[in-house]
Each structure stands twice: as C-alpha cells, then as structure tokens.
Short mmCIF file of C-alpha atoms in Angstrom, two decimals:
data_model
loop_
_atom_site.label_atom_id
_atom_site.label_comp_id
_atom_site.label_asym_id
_atom_site.label_seq_id
_atom_site.Cartn_x
_atom_site.Cartn_y
_atom_site.Cartn_z
CA MET A 1 94.89 -160.95 39.41
CA ARG A 2 97.07 -159.16 36.84
CA GLU A 3 100.31 -160.45 35.43
CA VAL A 4 102.88 -158.97 33.35
CA GLN A 5 104.56 -161.63 31.19
CA VAL A 6 107.91 -161.33 29.23
CA ILE A 7 107.66 -163.74 25.87
CA ARG A 8 110.79 -164.72 24.62
CA ASP A 9 110.22 -168.17 22.92
CA VAL A 10 108.29 -168.98 19.49
CA ALA A 11 105.79 -171.02 20.93
CA GLY A 12 104.78 -168.71 23.20
CA LEU A 13 104.78 -166.28 20.83
CA ARG A 14 102.19 -168.71 18.98
CA ALA A 15 99.69 -169.39 21.76
CA LEU A 16 98.49 -165.74 21.38
CA GLY A 17 96.79 -166.36 19.00
CA ALA A 18 93.39 -167.37 19.69
CA GLU A 19 93.18 -164.41 21.86
CA TRP A 20 95.07 -161.82 19.99
CA ASP A 21 92.44 -160.13 17.53
CA GLY A 22 90.00 -160.15 20.49
CA LEU A 23 92.00 -157.86 22.19
CA LEU A 24 92.70 -155.52 19.06
CA GLU A 25 88.57 -155.38 18.76
CA ARG A 26 88.48 -153.89 21.82
CA SER A 27 91.21 -151.65 21.47
CA ALA A 28 91.68 -148.04 19.48
CA VAL A 29 94.12 -149.54 16.72
CA ASP A 30 92.93 -152.26 15.13
CA THR A 31 93.41 -152.49 12.22
CA VAL A 32 95.03 -155.17 9.55
CA PHE A 33 98.99 -154.13 10.23
CA LEU A 34 98.49 -155.63 13.83
CA THR A 35 96.61 -158.45 13.34
CA TRP A 36 97.35 -162.49 13.86
CA ALA A 37 97.04 -162.93 10.48
CA TRP A 38 99.53 -160.12 9.42
CA LEU A 39 102.16 -161.01 12.64
CA GLU A 40 102.02 -164.64 12.33
CA SER A 41 101.86 -164.39 7.88
CA TRP A 42 105.49 -162.48 8.77
CA TRP A 43 106.93 -163.99 11.08
CA ASP A 44 106.82 -167.68 9.03
CA VAL A 45 108.37 -165.19 6.33
CA TYR A 46 110.94 -163.69 8.14
CA GLY A 47 111.00 -164.96 11.22
CA ASP A 48 114.25 -167.00 11.05
CA GLY A 49 117.29 -165.40 13.45
CA VAL A 50 114.46 -163.19 15.22
CA GLU A 51 113.96 -163.22 18.91
CA PRO A 52 110.54 -162.18 19.98
CA LEU A 53 109.75 -159.83 22.77
CA LEU A 54 105.91 -159.95 23.16
CA ILE A 55 104.98 -157.76 27.05
CA VAL A 56 101.72 -158.99 27.67
CA VAL A 57 99.11 -157.71 30.46
CA ARG A 58 96.22 -160.33 31.90
CA GLU A 59 93.78 -159.65 34.70
CA ALA A 60 92.46 -163.10 35.84
CA GLY A 61 93.99 -164.68 33.01
CA ARG A 62 92.20 -162.47 30.51
CA LEU A 63 94.64 -160.31 28.23
CA VAL A 64 94.15 -156.70 28.59
CA ALA A 65 97.51 -155.41 27.11
CA ALA A 66 100.14 -156.35 24.29
CA ALA A 67 103.76 -155.21 22.81
CA PRO A 68 104.06 -156.70 19.77
CA LEU A 69 107.96 -156.50 19.98
CA LYS A 70 110.87 -158.20 18.73
CA ILE A 71 114.76 -158.26 18.38
CA GLU A 72 116.80 -157.49 15.28
CA ARG A 73 120.82 -158.08 15.04
CA ARG A 74 121.63 -155.34 13.36
CA THR A 75 125.74 -153.79 12.72
CA ARG A 76 126.66 -149.79 12.24
CA VAL A 77 129.71 -148.28 11.14
CA ARG A 78 131.03 -152.09 12.01
CA VAL A 79 129.88 -152.08 15.93
CA PRO A 80 126.08 -154.66 16.49
CA TYR A 81 123.39 -154.09 18.18
CA ARG A 82 120.21 -155.47 18.88
CA GLN A 83 117.49 -153.40 18.41
CA VAL A 84 113.83 -153.78 19.57
CA GLU A 85 111.14 -153.29 16.70
CA PHE A 86 107.59 -154.60 16.10
CA ILE A 87 106.59 -157.48 14.74
CA GLY A 88 105.50 -157.19 11.23
CA THR A 89 108.02 -154.47 10.18
CA GLY A 90 111.30 -154.94 7.84
CA ARG A 91 112.50 -157.45 6.27
CA ALA A 92 110.95 -155.53 3.35
CA VAL A 93 107.70 -154.58 4.35
CA CYS A 94 106.34 -151.31 5.47
CA PRO A 95 103.02 -151.32 7.14
CA ASP A 96 101.77 -148.02 8.59
CA PHE A 97 99.78 -147.74 12.24
CA LEU A 98 102.20 -150.26 14.31
CA ASP A 99 101.29 -149.41 18.28
CA PHE A 100 100.79 -151.15 21.44
CA VAL A 101 97.63 -153.21 21.54
CA ILE A 102 95.90 -151.98 24.60
CA GLU A 103 92.22 -152.18 26.30
CA ARG A 104 90.35 -148.79 24.78
CA GLY A 105 90.47 -146.41 27.32
CA ARG A 106 92.81 -148.26 29.67
CA GLU A 107 95.50 -146.65 28.22
CA ALA A 108 97.19 -144.63 30.70
CA GLU A 109 96.83 -147.43 33.09
CA LEU A 110 98.58 -149.78 30.95
CA ALA A 111 101.02 -148.63 28.56
CA PRO A 112 103.58 -147.84 31.54
CA LEU A 113 103.34 -151.52 32.84
CA LEU A 114 104.61 -152.73 28.99
CA VAL A 115 106.82 -150.27 29.14
CA GLN A 116 108.43 -151.01 32.87
CA ALA A 117 108.77 -154.83 31.72
CA LEU A 118 110.59 -153.45 27.83
CA VAL A 119 112.90 -151.62 30.33
CA ARG A 120 113.16 -154.80 32.82
CA ALA A 121 114.08 -156.69 29.84
CA ARG A 122 117.50 -158.21 29.15
CA GLY A 123 119.54 -158.96 25.52
CA TRP A 124 118.57 -155.28 23.83
CA ASP A 125 120.21 -152.26 23.60
CA LYS A 126 117.96 -150.43 21.73
CA ILE A 127 114.64 -149.55 20.27
CA LEU A 128 113.50 -148.42 17.34
CA LEU A 129 109.70 -148.39 17.33
CA THR A 130 108.38 -146.90 14.24
CA ASP A 131 105.08 -146.54 12.12
CA VAL A 132 103.19 -145.21 14.87
CA THR A 133 101.02 -142.68 14.21
CA ALA A 134 101.16 -139.13 15.05
CA THR A 135 97.84 -138.58 16.38
CA SER A 136 98.63 -142.20 19.07
CA VAL A 137 97.28 -142.09 22.46
CA VAL A 138 99.94 -144.51 23.45
CA LEU A 139 102.92 -142.60 21.62
CA PRO A 140 103.59 -139.85 24.66
CA LEU A 141 103.16 -142.73 27.34
CA ILE A 142 106.21 -145.29 25.74
CA ALA A 143 107.94 -141.42 26.26
CA ALA A 144 107.48 -140.51 29.08
CA GLY A 145 107.80 -144.37 30.41
CA LEU A 146 110.96 -144.31 28.87
CA ARG A 147 112.05 -141.17 30.54
CA ALA A 148 110.92 -141.92 34.23
CA ALA A 149 113.38 -145.52 33.39
CA GLY A 150 116.25 -143.09 33.23
CA ARG A 151 116.51 -143.34 29.53
CA ALA A 152 115.86 -140.76 26.95
CA PRO A 153 113.72 -141.63 23.99
CA VAL A 154 113.28 -139.62 20.55
CA VAL A 155 110.10 -138.51 19.06
CA SER A 156 110.67 -137.28 15.71
CA PRO A 157 108.48 -137.09 12.28
CA ASP A 158 109.94 -140.51 9.95
CA ARG A 159 107.12 -139.57 6.90
CA VAL A 160 103.82 -138.50 5.85
CA CYS A 161 101.94 -140.78 4.13
CA PRO A 162 100.07 -138.83 1.39
CA TYR A 163 96.31 -139.11 0.34
CA VAL A 164 94.26 -137.54 -1.91
CA PRO A 165 91.02 -136.60 0.41
CA LEU A 166 87.79 -137.63 -1.70
CA PRO A 167 84.53 -135.39 -2.54
CA ALA A 168 81.37 -137.28 -2.07
CA THR A 169 80.97 -137.85 -6.26
CA TRP A 170 82.08 -138.67 -8.53
CA PRO A 171 81.61 -136.08 -11.02
CA GLU A 172 83.28 -133.63 -8.50
CA LEU A 173 86.20 -135.83 -8.57
CA GLU A 174 87.02 -135.17 -12.27
CA ALA A 175 86.22 -131.68 -11.70
CA ALA A 176 89.16 -131.48 -9.95
CA LEU A 177 91.47 -133.06 -11.83
CA SER A 178 93.63 -131.29 -14.74
CA HIS A 179 91.34 -131.78 -18.32
CA THR A 180 94.02 -134.43 -19.90
CA PHE A 181 93.25 -136.78 -17.22
CA ARG A 182 89.53 -136.27 -17.92
CA ARG A 183 89.78 -136.88 -21.24
CA ASN A 184 91.74 -140.01 -20.84
CA HIS A 185 89.50 -141.26 -18.12
CA ARG A 186 86.42 -141.39 -19.95
CA LYS A 187 88.02 -142.61 -23.49
CA LYS A 188 89.01 -145.67 -21.80
CA ARG A 189 85.27 -146.18 -19.92
CA ARG A 190 84.18 -145.92 -22.99
CA ARG A 191 86.03 -148.07 -24.31
CA LEU A 192 85.54 -150.90 -21.49
CA PRO A 193 81.89 -152.08 -20.84
CA ALA A 194 82.38 -150.70 -16.77
CA VAL A 195 80.10 -150.48 -14.88
CA MET A 196 81.29 -147.80 -11.61
CA ARG A 197 80.03 -149.22 -8.39
CA ARG A 198 79.60 -148.04 -5.06
CA TRP A 199 81.61 -149.92 -1.69
CA GLU A 200 79.43 -148.37 1.45
CA PRO A 201 79.56 -149.78 5.21
CA GLY A 202 78.70 -152.73 6.12
CA GLN A 203 78.83 -153.96 2.38
CA ASP A 204 81.65 -157.25 2.30
CA LEU A 205 84.67 -155.22 1.72
CA ARG A 206 86.77 -158.29 1.87
CA HIS A 207 84.85 -159.50 -1.86
CA ALA A 208 85.48 -156.07 -2.75
CA PHE A 209 88.74 -156.44 -2.00
CA ASP A 210 89.58 -159.62 -3.81
CA GLU A 211 87.54 -158.79 -6.94
CA LEU A 212 90.10 -155.92 -7.00
CA ALA A 213 93.08 -158.20 -7.12
CA SER A 214 91.13 -160.47 -9.92
CA LEU A 215 90.67 -156.99 -12.06
CA HIS A 216 94.59 -155.39 -10.73
CA GLN A 217 95.43 -159.24 -11.88
CA SER A 218 94.06 -159.49 -15.22
CA ARG A 219 95.07 -156.14 -16.14
CA MET A 220 99.06 -157.01 -15.39
CA GLU A 221 99.11 -160.31 -16.62
CA THR A 222 98.18 -159.08 -20.29
CA SER A 223 100.88 -157.16 -20.28
CA GLY A 224 102.88 -159.09 -19.40
CA ARG A 225 103.65 -157.13 -15.80
CA GLY A 226 102.70 -160.12 -13.31
CA GLY A 227 100.90 -158.05 -10.84
CA LYS A 228 101.31 -157.11 -7.22
CA PHE A 229 98.83 -160.23 -6.40
CA ILE A 230 100.49 -162.78 -7.77
CA ASP A 231 101.42 -164.50 -4.69
CA PRO A 232 98.43 -164.83 -1.81
#
C-alpha cells in the first residue's frame, strides 16, 4: 500500500529522524547537506518562525521518497509572500547538492507524487528550490510535474562552484603552480617538521576531518583570528 503524506508540524518533522538517513543511503543524492544531522541542526538554529512542509511517500510503512521543504515568509517591494524552499538552506548558510530524496532508480516513478502533493498543499505563493546540481535526475521531473499542474517553472543557473582537478602526485601539482608559489610553499614546508599523508578511500574520513579542524584552529588561534571551527 502506497501513502503520500504532507508533514506541516515540527513534531512530525523530528519523527522522521530515525529513518531519514536510511532513505538517503538508498538514494542517488547521499550528500552531507541532505543528512538528518544537517537538516535537524539547521532547524534547531534557524527554525523559529519557519513552517515545515515535508512531503513523504511510504510503501507498506517504508519511507521511499521525501521532499525536505519549508515555508519562509518573504517580502519583495513591500509585498509579502510565502516561499517554499529546501530545509537546510538560507539564514547565513550556503549548502550544495540539495534535492528530493528518492530511492535510486525510482525517481521517475516517485518524484511526480511529491510534486503533485506540493502543488495541492496550501499556504504558499512561490517555490524557490536552490542549489540543485545541474546533473540532478529529479530536477527535470520537478519541472515537468509543475508544468503538468499548470505552473510555469523556470530552471536557470544560480552560480558555478569552482574546483581544481588534482593530479595523481604532489610533484605534478607543484609543477602546475607558479614559481613563486612553489618557492614559498617549499620554504614553509622546510620550516615545519611535517609529513605529507594521503587519505585513501576506506580510511576513517571523520578522523581525518577532525585532525584538519584541529590544525586549522591551532593556526588561526595563534594569530588571534578565531578560526572556522571554533564552534562545533
């Protein structure tokens, strides 16, 4: 038996915590900004005055799809309106790779159910779903569902996330950098009795991240700048 449910209260939102990450692991969008830890932490800090609008699909009680949404009150040119957004975005945070969370391979089957329930839900004036990757399987399904419901969705680039493709070895990376950068970096490495270690898939990433945060804090606090990890 399939059931589509719209959750509009905080208690209902928190009740999903025990099964959320299980669905995320079965999806094609298993990223940190869609984990329950991120969503719940955002809500704990910024959730006052925000209305949940989570839409979930269950089959025989099993969670198979979810849209982690909220309603925020906005004003533009003195005109107030209610805007649907992803939970975990806005209020001084900038996550990436947001999306509907659906069991991998079932997006075309289940995404339309989420969109239909969203369209039928009352209490909103505008939908703004940001930070969805251009390669999202669900994005065109959301747009198609909104068009089928008589809406006029617009899909447009928001911003580009820059990155540097890394070569296989450190000498190759150094060779691609400027002469001044290489000279300064080598000088600093000689001053610091450090060993370069490479993280390998399968190793404990949490331990490596904790170590990175500790090193960063030590450096920044020594210079009196506080650091980015001062508040866990």
